[in-house]
Amino acid sequence: MRLSARNILKGKVVALTRGATTTHVKVEIVEGMVITAAITNEAADDLGLMVGADAAAIIKASDVMIGVDL
């Protein structure tokens, strides 16, 4: 697979939470650091996602926002 995105974070699926239309996928990229993505149930099924499986969080964004407490 080749992608234009430069932020490809490899890890393992640690949780899947299926809703009515979307599945929340948690990918642990290093111990204690988890990225969560919301994808369609159809996409989750097509990918064959399972807890413990290898996966990658691929981030493609033109804007990144930073926030701090005031």
PDB file of N, CA and C in Angstrom, residues 9-18 23-30 32-39 44 49-57:
ATOM      1  N   LEU A   9       0.962   5.661  11.700  1.00  0.00           N
ATOM      2  CA  LEU A   9       1.368   5.198  13.022  1.00  0.00           C
ATOM      3  C   LEU A   9       0.918   3.752  13.192  1.00  0.00           C
ATOM      4  N   LYS A  10       1.872   2.833  13.160  1.00  0.00           N
ATOM      5  CA  LYS A  10       1.557   1.405  13.250  1.00  0.00           C
ATOM      6  C   LYS A  10       1.364   0.985  14.696  1.00  0.00           C
ATOM      7  N   GLY A  11       0.439   0.056  14.898  1.00  0.00           N
ATOM      8  CA  GLY A  11       0.180  -0.432  16.239  1.00  0.00           C
ATOM      9  C   GLY A  11      -0.716  -1.650  16.207  1.00  0.00           C
ATOM     10  N   LYS A  12      -1.421  -1.865  17.331  1.00  0.00           N
ATOM     11  CA  LYS A  12      -2.329  -3.003  17.479  1.00  0.00           C
ATOM     12  C   LYS A  12      -3.700  -2.500  17.898  1.00  0.00           C
ATOM     13  N   VAL A  13      -4.735  -3.147  17.392  1.00  0.00           N
ATOM     14  CA  VAL A  13      -6.099  -2.835  17.793  1.00  0.00           C
ATOM     15  C   VAL A  13      -6.295  -3.325  19.230  1.00  0.00           C
ATOM     16  N   VAL A  14      -6.701  -2.411  20.107  1.00  0.00           N
ATOM     17  CA  VAL A  14      -6.910  -2.790  21.511  1.00  0.00           C
ATOM     18  C   VAL A  14      -8.379  -2.777  21.900  1.00  0.00           C
ATOM     19  N   ALA A  15      -9.227  -2.141  21.086  1.00  0.00           N
ATOM     20  CA  ALA A  15     -10.660  -2.137  21.385  1.00  0.00           C
ATOM     21  C   ALA A  15     -11.452  -1.778  20.144  1.00  0.00           C
ATOM     22  N   LEU A  16     -12.638  -2.374  20.032  1.00  0.00           N
ATOM     23  CA  LEU A  16     -13.598  -2.068  18.980  1.00  0.00           C
ATOM     24  C   LEU A  16     -14.948  -1.863  19.643  1.00  0.00           C
ATOM     25  N   THR A  17     -15.572  -0.714  19.401  1.00  0.00           N
ATOM     26  CA  THR A  17     -16.890  -0.443  19.948  1.00  0.00           C
ATOM     27  C   THR A  17     -17.822  -0.151  18.784  1.00  0.00           C
ATOM     28  N   ARG A  18     -18.719  -1.093  18.523  1.00  0.00           N
ATOM     29  CA  ARG A  18     -19.615  -0.986  17.371  1.00  0.00           C
ATOM     30  C   ARG A  18     -20.905  -0.287  17.777  1.00  0.00           C
ATOM     31  N   THR A  23     -18.077   2.310  13.960  1.00  0.00           N
ATOM     32  CA  THR A  23     -17.274   1.547  14.908  1.00  0.00           C
ATOM     33  C   THR A  23     -16.133   2.435  15.366  1.00  0.00           C
ATOM     34  N   HIS A  24     -15.948   2.540  16.677  1.00  0.00           N
ATOM     35  CA  HIS A  24     -14.786   3.249  17.216  1.00  0.00           C
ATOM     36  C   HIS A  24     -13.663   2.229  17.375  1.00  0.00           C
ATOM     37  N   VAL A  25     -12.538   2.535  16.746  1.00  0.00           N
ATOM     38  CA  VAL A  25     -11.388   1.644  16.731  1.00  0.00           C
ATOM     39  C   VAL A  25     -10.274   2.298  17.527  1.00  0.00           C
ATOM     40  N   LYS A  26      -9.780   1.599  18.543  1.00  0.00           N
ATOM     41  CA  LYS A  26      -8.655   2.099  19.342  1.00  0.00           C
ATOM     42  C   LYS A  26      -7.404   1.327  18.941  1.00  0.00           C
ATOM     43  N   VAL A  27      -6.369   2.076  18.510  1.00  0.00           N
ATOM     44  CA  VAL A  27      -5.096   1.490  18.104  1.00  0.00           C
ATOM     45  C   VAL A  27      -4.019   1.999  19.050  1.00  0.00           C
ATOM     46  N   GLU A  28      -3.363   1.068  19.737  1.00  0.00           N
ATOM     47  CA  GLU A  28      -2.261   1.435  20.632  1.00  0.00           C
ATOM     48  C   GLU A  28      -0.984   1.454  19.812  1.00  0.00           C
ATOM     49  N   ILE A  29      -0.358   2.655  19.714  1.00  0.00           N
ATOM     50  CA  ILE A  29       0.832   2.780  18.878  1.00  0.00           C
ATOM     51  C   ILE A  29       2.120   2.581  19.676  1.00  0.00           C
ATOM     52  N   VAL A  30       2.100   2.914  20.924  1.00  0.00           N
ATOM     53  CA  VAL A  30       3.147   2.562  21.897  1.00  0.00           C
ATOM     54  C   VAL A  30       2.427   2.326  23.205  1.00  0.00           C
ATOM     55  N   GLY A  32       0.540   2.578  26.264  1.00  0.00           N
ATOM     56  CA  GLY A  32      -0.122   3.694  26.930  1.00  0.00           C
ATOM     57  C   GLY A  32      -0.567   4.813  26.007  1.00  0.00           C
ATOM     58  N   MET A  33      -0.226   4.762  24.714  1.00  0.00           N
ATOM     59  CA  MET A  33      -0.632   5.803  23.772  1.00  0.00           C
ATOM     60  C   MET A  33      -1.587   5.201  22.746  1.00  0.00           C
ATOM     61  N   VAL A  34      -2.845   5.641  22.824  1.00  0.00           N
ATOM     62  CA  VAL A  34      -3.901   5.063  21.994  1.00  0.00           C
ATOM     63  C   VAL A  34      -4.513   6.155  21.125  1.00  0.00           C
ATOM     64  N   ILE A  35      -4.719   5.825  19.867  1.00  0.00           N
ATOM     65  CA  ILE A  35      -5.411   6.714  18.935  1.00  0.00           C
ATOM     66  C   ILE A  35      -6.754   6.072  18.612  1.00  0.00           C
ATOM     67  N   THR A  36      -7.818   6.881  18.644  1.00  0.00           N
ATOM     68  CA  THR A  36      -9.158   6.375  18.362  1.00  0.00           C
ATOM     69  C   THR A  36      -9.656   6.963  17.049  1.00  0.00           C
ATOM     70  N   ALA A  37     -10.224   6.097  16.225  1.00  0.00           N
ATOM     71  CA  ALA A  37     -10.823   6.534  14.962  1.00  0.00           C
ATOM     72  C   ALA A  37     -12.252   6.032  14.896  1.00  0.00           C
ATOM     73  N   ALA A  38     -13.123   6.832  14.305  1.00  0.00           N
ATOM     74  CA  ALA A  38     -14.502   6.426  14.058  1.00  0.00           C
ATOM     75  C   ALA A  38     -14.631   6.127  12.572  1.00  0.00           C
ATOM     76  N   ILE A  39     -14.951   4.884  12.250  1.00  0.00           N
ATOM     77  CA  ILE A  39     -15.102   4.481  10.854  1.00  0.00           C
ATOM     78  C   ILE A  39     -16.465   3.819  10.686  1.00  0.00           C
ATOM     79  N   ALA A  44     -15.177  -1.309   8.873  1.00  0.00           N
ATOM     80  CA  ALA A  44     -14.622  -2.201   9.900  1.00  0.00           C
ATOM     81  C   ALA A  44     -14.768  -3.658   9.483  1.00  0.00           C
ATOM     82  N   LEU A  49     -11.302  -6.148  11.079  1.00  0.00           N
ATOM     83  CA  LEU A  49     -10.647  -5.721  12.319  1.00  0.00           C
ATOM     84  C   LEU A  49     -11.014  -6.620  13.490  1.00  0.00           C
ATOM     85  N   MET A  50      -9.996  -6.936  14.291  1.00  0.00           N
ATOM     86  CA  MET A  50     -10.181  -7.724  15.508  1.00  0.00           C
ATOM     87  C   MET A  50      -9.210  -7.198  16.560  1.00  0.00           C
ATOM     88  N   VAL A  51      -9.597  -7.287  17.814  1.00  0.00           N
ATOM     89  CA  VAL A  51      -8.689  -6.916  18.897  1.00  0.00           C
ATOM     90  C   VAL A  51      -7.442  -7.791  18.797  1.00  0.00           C
ATOM     91  N   GLY A  52      -6.286  -7.159  18.898  1.00  0.00           N
ATOM     92  CA  GLY A  52      -5.007  -7.860  18.809  1.00  0.00           C
ATOM     93  C   GLY A  52      -4.394  -7.848  17.426  1.00  0.00           C
ATOM     94  N   ALA A  53      -5.168  -7.443  16.428  1.00  0.00           N
ATOM     95  CA  ALA A  53      -4.666  -7.413  15.055  1.00  0.00           C
ATOM     96  C   ALA A  53      -3.764  -6.201  14.831  1.00  0.00           C
ATOM     97  N   ASP A  54      -2.797  -6.340  13.942  1.00  0.00           N
ATOM     98  CA  ASP A  54      -1.979  -5.211  13.534  1.00  0.00           C
ATOM     99  C   ASP A  54      -2.840  -4.246  12.718  1.00  0.00           C
ATOM    100  N   ALA A  55      -2.618  -2.958  12.912  1.00  0.00           N
ATOM    101  CA  ALA A  55      -3.335  -1.933  12.162  1.00  0.00           C
ATOM    102  C   ALA A  55      -2.500  -0.664  12.196  1.00  0.00           C
ATOM    103  N   ALA A  56      -2.879   0.298  11.401  1.00  0.00           N
ATOM    104  CA  ALA A  56      -2.188   1.581  11.390  1.00  0.00           C
ATOM    105  C   ALA A  56      -3.206   2.698  11.463  1.00  0.00           C
ATOM    106  N   ALA A  57      -2.888   3.716  12.236  1.00  0.00           N
ATOM    107  CA  ALA A  57      -3.675   4.945  12.253  1.00  0.00           C
ATOM    108  C   ALA A  57      -3.003   5.865  11.240  1.00  0.00           C
TER     109      ALA A  57
END
